[in-house]
PDB file of C-alpha atoms in Angstrom:
ATOM      1  CA  UNK A  14      -0.077  -0.218  -0.158  1.00 52.00           C
ATOM      2  CA  UNK A  15       1.560   3.254  -0.750  1.00 54.00           C
ATOM      3  CA  UNK A  16       1.014   6.175   1.417  1.00 54.00           C
ATOM      4  CA  UNK A  17       0.829   9.841   0.159  1.00 57.00           C
ATOM      5  CA  UNK A  18       2.977  12.640   1.835  1.00 55.00           C
ATOM      6  CA  UNK A  19       1.175  16.378   1.962  1.00 57.00           C
ATOM      7  CA  UNK A  20       3.456  19.015   1.514  1.00 57.00           C
ATOM      8  CA  UNK A  21       4.600  20.486   5.547  1.00 56.00           C
ATOM      9  CA  UNK A  22       2.978  24.249   5.690  1.00 56.00           C
ATOM     10  CA  UNK A  23       6.178  25.685   7.579  1.00 54.00           C
ATOM     11  CA  UNK A  24       4.484  28.603   9.805  1.00 56.00           C
ATOM     12  CA  UNK A  25       6.617  31.879  11.443  1.00 58.00           C
ATOM     13  CA  UNK A  26       6.161  34.196  13.146  1.00 57.00           C
ATOM     14  CA  UNK A  27       6.699  38.298  13.384  1.00 59.00           C
ATOM     15  CA  UNK A  28      10.600  38.942  13.393  1.00 66.00           C
ATOM     16  CA  UNK A  29      11.725  41.540  16.068  1.00 68.00           C
ATOM     17  CA  UNK A  30      12.011  44.261  13.587  1.00 68.00           C
ATOM     18  CA  UNK A  31       8.443  43.722  12.612  1.00 68.00           C
ATOM     19  CA  UNK A  32       7.771  43.323  16.217  1.00 67.00           C
ATOM     20  CA  UNK A  33       9.397  46.738  17.316  1.00 71.00           C
ATOM     21  CA  UNK A  34       7.484  48.507  14.366  1.00 69.00           C
ATOM     22  CA  UNK A  35       4.334  47.180  15.522  1.00 68.00           C
ATOM     23  CA  UNK A  36       4.979  48.874  19.176  1.00 73.00           C
ATOM     24  CA  UNK A  37       6.278  52.011  17.815  1.00 74.00           C
ATOM     25  CA  UNK A  38       3.165  52.508  16.305  1.00 76.00           C
ATOM     26  CA  UNK A  39       0.567  51.353  18.714  1.00 72.00           C
ATOM     27  CA  UNK A  40       2.353  53.516  21.368  1.00 72.00           C
ATOM     28  CA  UNK A  41       2.134  56.540  18.419  1.00 75.00           C
ATOM     29  CA  UNK A  42      -1.330  56.053  18.779  1.00 72.00           C
ATOM     30  CA  UNK A  43      -1.893  55.935  22.128  1.00 73.00           C
ATOM     31  CA  UNK A  44       0.493  58.984  22.842  1.00 71.00           C
ATOM     32  CA  UNK A  45      -2.451  60.748  20.312  1.00 70.00           C
ATOM     33  CA  UNK A  46      -5.102  59.707  21.998  1.00 66.00           C
ATOM     34  CA  UNK A  47      -3.997  60.570  25.404  1.00 70.00           C
ATOM     35  CA  UNK A  48      -2.944  63.882  23.768  1.00 65.00           C
ATOM     36  CA  UNK A  49      -6.501  64.910  22.564  1.00 62.00           C
ATOM     37  CA  UNK A  50      -8.053  63.410  25.769  1.00 57.00           C
ATOM     38  CA  UNK A  51      -5.746  65.730  28.012  1.00 59.00           C
ATOM     39  CA  UNK A  52      -6.740  68.901  25.463  1.00 56.00           C
ATOM     40  CA  UNK A  53     -10.128  67.959  25.592  1.00 59.00           C
ATOM     41  CA  UNK A  54     -10.267  67.952  29.145  1.00 56.00           C
ATOM     42  CA  UNK A  55      -8.246  71.075  29.927  1.00 61.00           C
ATOM     43  CA  UNK A  56     -10.422  72.937  27.339  1.00 70.00           C
ATOM     44  CA  UNK A  57     -13.563  71.660  29.288  1.00 73.00           C
ATOM     45  CA  UNK A  58     -11.773  72.506  32.486  1.00 77.00           C
ATOM     46  CA  UNK A  59     -11.139  76.233  30.948  1.00 82.00           C
ATOM     47  CA  UNK A  60     -15.083  76.496  29.401  1.00 85.00           C
ATOM     48  CA  UNK A  61     -16.340  75.158  32.839  1.00 89.00           C
ATOM     49  CA  UNK A  62     -14.126  77.622  35.274  1.00 90.00           C
ATOM     50  CA  UNK A  63     -15.810  80.852  32.611  1.00 90.00           C
ATOM     51  CA  UNK A  64     -19.014  79.814  33.107  1.00 91.00           C
ATOM     52  CA  UNK A  65     -18.798  79.381  36.858  1.00 93.00           C
ATOM     53  CA  UNK A  66     -17.308  83.023  36.667  1.00 93.00           C
ATOM     54  CA  UNK A  67     -19.801  84.570  34.317  1.00 93.00           C
ATOM     55  CA  UNK A  68     -22.474  82.979  36.798  1.00 95.00           C
ATOM     56  CA  UNK A  69     -21.629  83.854  39.841  1.00 96.00           C
ATOM     57  CA  UNK A  70     -20.589  87.771  38.722  1.00 96.00           C
ATOM     58  CA  UNK A  71     -24.035  87.627  37.260  1.00 95.00           C
ATOM     59  CA  UNK A  72     -25.447  86.621  40.815  1.00 96.00           C
ATOM     60  CA  UNK A  73     -22.972  88.676  42.582  1.00 97.00           C
ATOM     61  CA  UNK A  74     -23.566  92.230  40.661  1.00 97.00           C
ATOM     62  CA  UNK A  75     -27.560  91.374  40.357  1.00 96.00           C
ATOM     63  CA  UNK A  76     -27.835  91.191  44.373  1.00 96.00           C
ATOM     64  CA  UNK A  77     -26.006  94.630  43.943  1.00 97.00           C
ATOM     65  CA  UNK A  78     -27.724  96.546  41.586  1.00 97.00           C
ATOM     66  CA  UNK A  79     -30.994  95.369  42.825  1.00 96.00           C
ATOM     67  CA  UNK A  80     -29.985  96.567  46.544  1.00 97.00           C
ATOM     68  CA  UNK A  81     -28.380  99.961  45.356  1.00 97.00           C
ATOM     69  CA  UNK A  82     -31.374 101.368  43.248  1.00 96.00           C
ATOM     70  CA  UNK A  83     -33.504 101.082  46.267  1.00 96.00           C
ATOM     71  CA  UNK A  84     -31.404 103.200  48.470  1.00 97.00           C
ATOM     72  CA  UNK A  85     -33.397 106.142  49.793  1.00 96.00           C
ATOM     73  CA  UNK A  86     -36.287 104.632  48.595  1.00 96.00           C
ATOM     74  CA  UNK A  87     -39.766 105.328  50.808  1.00 94.00           C
ATOM     75  CA  UNK A  88     -43.485 104.870  49.475  1.00 92.00           C
ATOM     76  CA  UNK A  89     -45.093 108.890  49.450  1.00 90.00           C
ATOM     77  CA  UNK A  90     -46.957 109.340  52.404  1.00 87.00           C
ATOM     78  CA  UNK A  91     -48.261 112.821  51.428  1.00 89.00           C
ATOM     79  CA  UNK A  92     -47.993 116.519  49.827  1.00 89.00           C
ATOM     80  CA  UNK A  93     -46.268 119.520  52.196  1.00 84.00           C
ATOM     81  CA  UNK A  94     -47.398 123.095  51.979  1.00 83.00           C
ATOM     82  CA  UNK A  95     -44.955 123.232  49.019  1.00 82.00           C
ATOM     83  CA  UNK A  96     -46.448 120.918  47.232  1.00 81.00           C
ATOM     84  CA  UNK A  97     -43.746 118.274  47.607  1.00 83.00           C
ATOM     85  CA  UNK A  98     -44.740 114.828  48.556  1.00 86.00           C
ATOM     86  CA  UNK A  99     -43.777 113.975  52.314  1.00 90.00           C
ATOM     87  CA  UNK A 100     -41.888 109.779  53.368  1.00 91.00           C
ATOM     88  CA  UNK A 101     -41.836 108.355  55.946  1.00 92.00           C
ATOM     89  CA  UNK A 102     -38.157 107.410  55.676  1.00 93.00           C
ATOM     90  CA  UNK A 103     -35.747 110.478  55.205  1.00 92.00           C
ATOM     91  CA  UNK A 104     -32.386 109.269  56.972  1.00 92.00           C
ATOM     92  CA  UNK A 105     -29.225 108.460  55.109  1.00 94.00           C
ATOM     93  CA  UNK A 106     -29.979 105.772  51.977  1.00 95.00           C
ATOM     94  CA  UNK A 107     -26.514 105.362  50.883  1.00 97.00           C
ATOM     95  CA  UNK A 108     -22.849 104.892  52.428  1.00 97.00           C
ATOM     96  CA  UNK A 109     -19.688 103.699  51.510  1.00 97.00           C
ATOM     97  CA  UNK A 110     -16.359 102.550  52.930  1.00 97.00           C
ATOM     98  CA  UNK A 111     -12.830 102.308  51.196  1.00 98.00           C
ATOM     99  CA  UNK A 112     -10.827  99.598  52.288  1.00 97.00           C
ATOM    100  CA  UNK A 113     -14.561  98.084  53.892  1.00 97.00           C
ATOM    101  CA  UNK A 114     -16.085  98.534  57.639  1.00 97.00           C
ATOM    102  CA  UNK A 115     -14.105  97.694  60.420  1.00 96.00           C
ATOM    103  CA  UNK A 116     -15.198  94.642  62.329  1.00 93.00           C
ATOM    104  CA  UNK A 117     -15.748  96.506  65.621  1.00 92.00           C
ATOM    105  CA  UNK A 118     -18.438  98.337  64.178  1.00 94.00           C
ATOM    106  CA  UNK A 119     -19.914  96.441  61.175  1.00 93.00           C
ATOM    107  CA  UNK A 120     -22.293  95.613  63.931  1.00 90.00           C
ATOM    108  CA  UNK A 121     -23.717  99.020  64.886  1.00 91.00           C
ATOM    109  CA  UNK A 122     -27.087  99.574  64.696  1.00 89.00           C
ATOM    110  CA  UNK A 123     -26.499 104.068  64.204  1.00 90.00           C
ATOM    111  CA  UNK A 124     -24.810 104.535  60.963  1.00 92.00           C
ATOM    112  CA  UNK A 125     -22.964 107.435  62.163  1.00 92.00           C
ATOM    113  CA  UNK A 126     -20.800 104.825  64.426  1.00 94.00           C
ATOM    114  CA  UNK A 127     -19.306 103.105  61.471  1.00 95.00           C
ATOM    115  CA  UNK A 128     -15.882 102.993  60.334  1.00 95.00           C
ATOM    116  CA  UNK A 129     -13.859 102.551  57.744  1.00 96.00           C
ATOM    117  CA  UNK A 130     -10.216 100.907  56.828  1.00 96.00           C
ATOM    118  CA  UNK A 131      -9.563 103.471  54.536  1.00 96.00           C
ATOM    119  CA  UNK A 132      -6.755 100.976  52.621  1.00 95.00           C
ATOM    120  CA  UNK A 133      -7.389 101.656  48.972  1.00 93.00           C
ATOM    121  CA  UNK A 134      -5.672  98.124  48.589  1.00 93.00           C
ATOM    122  CA  UNK A 135      -8.732  95.802  50.554  1.00 96.00           C
ATOM    123  CA  UNK A 136     -11.991  95.552  49.331  1.00 98.00           C
ATOM    124  CA  UNK A 137     -14.631  98.052  50.082  1.00 98.00           C
ATOM    125  CA  UNK A 138     -18.142  97.911  51.162  1.00 98.00           C
ATOM    126  CA  UNK A 139     -21.151  99.278  51.350  1.00 98.00           C
ATOM    127  CA  UNK A 140     -24.337 100.472  52.944  1.00 97.00           C
ATOM    128  CA  UNK A 141     -28.112 100.199  51.661  1.00 97.00           C
ATOM    129  CA  UNK A 142     -30.690 101.737  53.520  1.00 97.00           C
ATOM    130  CA  UNK A 143     -34.364 102.138  52.933  1.00 97.00           C
ATOM    131  CA  UNK A 144     -37.790 101.607  53.759  1.00 97.00           C
ATOM    132  CA  UNK A 145     -38.897  97.812  53.239  1.00 96.00           C
ATOM    133  CA  UNK A 146     -42.406  96.594  52.276  1.00 95.00           C
ATOM    134  CA  UNK A 147     -43.648  93.535  51.165  1.00 94.00           C
ATOM    135  CA  UNK A 148     -43.073  94.610  47.683  1.00 94.00           C
ATOM    136  CA  UNK A 149     -39.551  95.328  47.584  1.00 94.00           C
ATOM    137  CA  UNK A 150     -38.659  92.864  49.863  1.00 96.00           C
ATOM    138  CA  UNK A 151     -39.892  88.523  50.191  1.00 94.00           C
ATOM    139  CA  UNK A 152     -41.965  88.989  53.515  1.00 95.00           C
ATOM    140  CA  UNK A 153     -41.922  86.670  56.359  1.00 95.00           C
ATOM    141  CA  UNK A 154     -44.366  84.034  57.230  1.00 94.00           C
ATOM    142  CA  UNK A 155     -46.142  86.757  58.807  1.00 94.00           C
ATOM    143  CA  UNK A 156     -45.882  89.169  56.375  1.00 95.00           C
ATOM    144  CA  UNK A 157     -42.761  91.027  58.280  1.00 96.00           C
ATOM    145  CA  UNK A 158     -40.579  92.783  55.419  1.00 97.00           C
ATOM    146  CA  UNK A 159     -37.278  91.719  55.275  1.00 97.00           C
ATOM    147  CA  UNK A 160     -33.626  92.348  54.856  1.00 96.00           C
ATOM    148  CA  UNK A 161     -30.904  91.501  52.847  1.00 95.00           C
ATOM    149  CA  UNK A 162     -30.514  87.775  54.618  1.00 95.00           C
ATOM    150  CA  UNK A 163     -34.751  87.520  55.208  1.00 95.00           C
ATOM    151  CA  UNK A 164     -34.410  88.680  58.925  1.00 96.00           C
ATOM    152  CA  UNK A 165     -37.605  90.437  59.823  1.00 96.00           C
ATOM    153  CA  UNK A 166     -36.852  94.773  59.768  1.00 96.00           C
ATOM    154  CA  UNK A 167     -37.413  96.419  62.579  1.00 94.00           C
ATOM    155  CA  UNK A 168     -40.785  98.691  62.815  1.00 94.00           C
ATOM    156  CA  UNK A 169     -39.263 102.812  63.362  1.00 93.00           C
ATOM    157  CA  UNK A 170     -41.740 104.946  64.867  1.00 90.00           C
ATOM    158  CA  UNK A 171     -44.457 103.002  64.554  1.00 91.00           C
ATOM    159  CA  UNK A 172     -45.221 103.594  61.222  1.00 92.00           C
ATOM    160  CA  UNK A 173     -42.721 101.578  58.628  1.00 94.00           C
ATOM    161  CA  UNK A 174     -39.941  99.003  58.678  1.00 96.00           C
ATOM    162  CA  UNK A 175     -36.587  99.661  57.436  1.00 96.00           C
ATOM    163  CA  UNK A 176     -33.376  97.448  55.956  1.00 96.00           C
ATOM    164  CA  UNK A 177     -30.291  98.535  56.412  1.00 97.00           C
ATOM    165  CA  UNK A 178     -28.136  96.037  54.507  1.00 97.00           C
ATOM    166  CA  UNK A 179     -23.790  96.445  54.469  1.00 97.00           C
ATOM    167  CA  UNK A 180     -22.610  94.360  52.262  1.00 98.00           C
ATOM    168  CA  UNK A 181     -18.741  93.528  52.075  1.00 97.00           C
ATOM    169  CA  UNK A 182     -15.860  90.784  51.162  1.00 97.00           C
ATOM    170  CA  UNK A 183     -14.880  88.124  53.671  1.00 95.00           C
ATOM    171  CA  UNK A 184     -12.366  84.844  53.234  1.00 94.00           C
ATOM    172  CA  UNK A 185     -13.021  85.663  48.859  1.00 95.00           C
ATOM    173  CA  UNK A 186     -16.970  86.027  49.698  1.00 97.00           C
ATOM    174  CA  UNK A 187     -19.288  88.529  49.218  1.00 97.00           C
ATOM    175  CA  UNK A 188     -21.590  88.771  52.541  1.00 97.00           C
ATOM    176  CA  UNK A 189     -24.302  90.787  53.934  1.00 97.00           C
ATOM    177  CA  UNK A 190     -25.403  91.920  57.480  1.00 96.00           C
ATOM    178  CA  UNK A 191     -28.714  93.131  57.529  1.00 95.00           C
ATOM    179  CA  UNK A 192     -30.679  94.721  60.428  1.00 94.00           C
ATOM    180  CA  UNK A 193     -33.058  91.503  61.152  1.00 92.00           C
ATOM    181  CA  UNK A 194     -29.928  89.360  63.121  1.00 90.00           C
ATOM    182  CA  UNK A 195     -26.443  90.225  64.363  1.00 89.00           C
ATOM    183  CA  UNK A 196     -24.666  87.412  62.180  1.00 91.00           C
ATOM    184  CA  UNK A 197     -23.503  88.026  58.882  1.00 94.00           C
ATOM    185  CA  UNK A 198     -23.861  85.619  56.237  1.00 95.00           C
ATOM    186  CA  UNK A 199     -22.457  84.542  52.682  1.00 96.00           C
ATOM    187  CA  UNK A 200     -23.894  85.324  49.683  1.00 96.00           C
ATOM    188  CA  UNK A 201     -21.584  84.766  46.549  1.00 96.00           C
ATOM    189  CA  UNK A 202     -18.256  83.028  46.614  1.00 96.00           C
ATOM    190  CA  UNK A 203     -15.487  82.927  44.747  1.00 96.00           C
ATOM    191  CA  UNK A 204     -14.890  87.197  45.346  1.00 97.00           C
ATOM    192  CA  UNK A 205     -11.355  88.604  45.234  1.00 96.00           C
ATOM    193  CA  UNK A 206     -12.050  92.375  45.247  1.00 97.00           C
ATOM    194  CA  UNK A 207     -14.887  94.778  45.381  1.00 98.00           C
ATOM    195  CA  UNK A 208     -14.530  98.713  44.388  1.00 98.00           C
ATOM    196  CA  UNK A 209     -16.925 101.156  44.186  1.00 98.00           C
ATOM    197  CA  UNK A 210     -17.136 104.583  43.165  1.00 98.00           C
ATOM    198  CA  UNK A 211     -19.752 107.387  43.779  1.00 98.00           C
ATOM    199  CA  UNK A 212     -21.259 109.514  41.194  1.00 97.00           C
ATOM    200  CA  UNK A 213     -21.497 112.647  43.029  1.00 96.00           C
ATOM    201  CA  UNK A 214     -23.673 115.463  40.905  1.00 93.00           C
ATOM    202  CA  UNK A 215     -21.507 118.679  40.678  1.00 86.00           C
ATOM    203  CA  UNK A 216     -24.082 121.828  39.736  1.00 81.00           C
ATOM    204  CA  UNK A 217     -22.069 123.805  36.641  1.00 74.00           C
ATOM    205  CA  UNK A 218     -20.948 126.988  37.817  1.00 71.00           C
ATOM    206  CA  UNK A 219     -22.470 128.441  34.636  1.00 71.00           C
ATOM    207  CA  UNK A 220     -25.949 126.948  34.828  1.00 70.00           C
ATOM    208  CA  UNK A 221     -26.791 125.912  38.721  1.00 71.00           C
ATOM    209  CA  UNK A 222     -29.742 123.290  36.701  1.00 70.00           C
ATOM    210  CA  UNK A 223     -26.964 121.205  34.615  1.00 73.00           C
ATOM    211  CA  UNK A 224     -24.788 118.684  36.810  1.00 81.00           C
ATOM    212  CA  UNK A 225     -22.219 116.705  35.950  1.00 86.00           C
ATOM    213  CA  UNK A 226     -20.852 113.202  37.940  1.00 90.00           C
ATOM    214  CA  UNK A 227     -17.877 112.941  39.119  1.00 93.00           C
ATOM    215  CA  UNK A 228     -16.685 109.223  40.271  1.00 96.00           C
ATOM    216  CA  UNK A 229     -15.245 109.396  43.792  1.00 97.00           C
ATOM    217  CA  UNK A 230     -14.057 106.780  46.226  1.00 97.00           C
ATOM    218  CA  UNK A 231     -15.973 106.669  49.056  1.00 97.00           C
ATOM    219  CA  UNK A 232     -12.951 107.984  51.443  1.00 97.00           C
ATOM    220  CA  UNK A 233     -12.866 110.787  48.887  1.00 97.00           C
ATOM    221  CA  UNK A 234     -17.135 111.406  49.169  1.00 97.00           C
ATOM    222  CA  UNK A 235     -16.555 111.373  53.452  1.00 97.00           C
ATOM    223  CA  UNK A 236     -13.438 113.944  52.517  1.00 96.00           C
ATOM    224  CA  UNK A 237     -12.965 115.121  56.334  1.00 94.00           C
ATOM    225  CA  UNK A 238     -16.048 115.050  57.735  1.00 94.00           C
ATOM    226  CA  UNK A 239     -16.730 113.525  61.097  1.00 92.00           C
ATOM    227  CA  UNK A 240     -18.274 111.128  61.485  1.00 94.00           C
ATOM    228  CA  UNK A 241     -17.607 110.175  58.079  1.00 95.00           C
ATOM    229  CA  UNK A 242     -21.695 109.434  57.055  1.00 95.00           C
ATOM    230  CA  UNK A 243     -22.235 113.358  57.504  1.00 94.00           C
ATOM    231  CA  UNK A 244     -20.134 114.306  55.117  1.00 96.00           C
ATOM    232  CA  UNK A 245     -23.383 116.527  52.376  1.00 95.00           C
ATOM    233  CA  UNK A 246     -21.699 114.694  49.458  1.00 96.00           C
ATOM    234  CA  UNK A 247     -23.636 111.016  49.960  1.00 96.00           C
ATOM    235  CA  UNK A 248     -26.468 112.968  49.580  1.00 94.00           C
ATOM    236  CA  UNK A 249     -25.765 113.805  45.984  1.00 95.00           C
ATOM    237  CA  UNK A 250     -24.776 110.688  44.698  1.00 96.00           C
ATOM    238  CA  UNK A 251     -26.607 109.958  41.950  1.00 96.00           C
ATOM    239  CA  UNK A 252     -25.046 106.566  40.490  1.00 97.00           C
ATOM    240  CA  UNK A 253     -22.603 104.199  41.642  1.00 98.00           C
ATOM    241  CA  UNK A 254     -19.976 102.162  39.769  1.00 97.00           C
ATOM    242  CA  UNK A 255     -18.870  98.836  41.005  1.00 98.00           C
ATOM    243  CA  UNK A 256     -16.446  96.251  39.820  1.00 98.00           C
ATOM    244  CA  UNK A 257     -16.472  92.336  41.099  1.00 97.00           C
ATOM    245  CA  UNK A 258     -13.232  90.150  40.398  1.00 97.00           C
ATOM    246  CA  UNK A 259     -13.441  86.756  40.618  1.00 97.00           C
ATOM    247  CA  UNK A 260     -12.119  83.854  40.622  1.00 96.00           C
ATOM    248  CA  UNK A 261     -12.541  80.051  39.380  1.00 95.00           C
ATOM    249  CA  UNK A 262     -13.369  77.281  41.594  1.00 93.00           C
ATOM    250  CA  UNK A 263     -10.017  74.959  40.628  1.00 91.00           C
ATOM    251  CA  UNK A 264      -6.895  75.853  39.382  1.00 92.00           C
ATOM    252  CA  UNK A 265      -7.402  75.192  35.236  1.00 89.00           C
ATOM    253  CA  UNK A 266      -4.120  76.946  34.031  1.00 88.00           C
ATOM    254  CA  UNK A 267      -1.171  75.472  33.347  1.00 86.00           C
ATOM    255  CA  UNK A 268       0.864  78.027  35.107  1.00 92.00           C
ATOM    256  CA  UNK A 269      -0.505  81.472  36.912  1.00 93.00           C
ATOM    257  CA  UNK A 270      -1.705  83.831  34.944  1.00 92.00           C
ATOM    258  CA  UNK A 271      -2.042  87.982  34.785  1.00 95.00           C
ATOM    259  CA  UNK A 272      -5.302  89.419  34.679  1.00 95.00           C
ATOM    260  CA  UNK A 273      -6.659  92.904  34.963  1.00 95.00           C
ATOM    261  CA  UNK A 274      -7.908  94.797  37.939  1.00 96.00           C
ATOM    262  CA  UNK A 275     -10.811  97.109  38.723  1.00 95.00           C
ATOM    263  CA  UNK A 276      -7.891  99.621  37.478  1.00 93.00           C
ATOM    264  CA  UNK A 277      -7.482  98.628  34.684  1.00 94.00           C
ATOM    265  CA  UNK A 278      -3.877  97.892  36.093  1.00 96.00           C
ATOM    266  CA  UNK A 279      -2.194  94.272  35.084  1.00 96.00           C
ATOM    267  CA  UNK A 280      -1.875  91.787  38.355  1.00 95.00           C
ATOM    268  CA  UNK A 281       0.202  88.624  38.949  1.00 95.00           C
ATOM    269  CA  UNK A 282      -2.092  85.842  39.584  1.00 95.00           C
ATOM    270  CA  UNK A 283      -1.117  83.812  42.764  1.00 95.00           C
ATOM    271  CA  UNK A 284      -2.023  80.316  41.716  1.00 95.00           C
ATOM    272  CA  UNK A 285      -3.180  78.731  38.422  1.00 94.00           C
ATOM    273  CA  UNK A 286      -6.541  79.610  39.162  1.00 94.00           C
ATOM    274  CA  UNK A 287      -9.110  81.857  35.917  1.00 95.00           C
ATOM    275  CA  UNK A 288      -8.732  85.290  37.372  1.00 96.00           C
ATOM    276  CA  UNK A 289     -11.406  88.198  35.885  1.00 96.00           C
ATOM    277  CA  UNK A 290     -12.825  91.721  36.459  1.00 97.00           C
ATOM    278  CA  UNK A 291     -16.528  92.210  35.925  1.00 97.00           C
ATOM    279  CA  UNK A 292     -18.149  96.138  35.518  1.00 97.00           C
ATOM    280  CA  UNK A 293     -21.525  97.368  35.887  1.00 96.00           C
ATOM    281  CA  UNK A 294     -23.189 100.713  37.377  1.00 97.00           C
ATOM    282  CA  UNK A 295     -26.537 101.274  39.096  1.00 96.00           C
ATOM    283  CA  UNK A 296     -28.294 105.182  38.923  1.00 95.00           C
ATOM    284  CA  UNK A 297     -29.615 105.615  41.939  1.00 95.00           C
ATOM    285  CA  UNK A 298     -33.381 106.969  41.666  1.00 92.00           C
ATOM    286  CA  UNK A 299     -34.555 107.852  45.298  1.00 91.00           C
ATOM    287  CA  UNK A 300     -32.950 110.916  47.322  1.00 87.00           C
ATOM    288  CA  UNK A 301     -30.626 109.261  49.480  1.00 86.00           C
TER     289      UNK A 301
END
């Protein structure tokens, strides 16, 4: 019996050169994918930081704008003999401090007892006062008007409520202390600086009916008056310029970057967070 022999097929694996080429190509693909992933992640975190900055600034500036626009407000109660409207609240509606209010005076109920740091390197503070009612404040369940923190405002002369709200920056947070409670509370985080300028109305020497606005710091408005709140210029404030510098919650930059502060000067960031300044101007429609 004869046997047929099938040809033997030789099998050979990858050579060393082929293996190294394949490994190099694989590593190149992985490196490219990692670079794309990291780039996408960096762009995402940067976009997220910009969104957070914008949202925080919007909330803080809207809050301050709304409050400042109410400074000096009081509902008309009648008309006097000269044909002018009378109001229940006629006290000062606006006061500010360059560098913030000193901690030992911020709780004083009397505006004249507030003392300022007068340090332009520190965030400013502002005091807004107005007649509070159930239309310009969210009332309590008992129907009482509230301060900036939702606490009941005191009744003055048995006729009207007054909100006395003090805004300042503490521990990188915009905070408020109202007159309905003795403890301040944080409102918006990630605030680095608050700078405020006050537009003081100055009548023209040629035509007293025409006036211009000079934007001054709180220290300039107060001048040498003692107490500072007694300066007559506070009653002539017709507009307020606000500038907030915010920082991102996370460090999203590869290295610390420069940013422009409220004065337009270039500052070096102390860390890898994103920093940005936001500006707005508020009209003061009521007599303050």
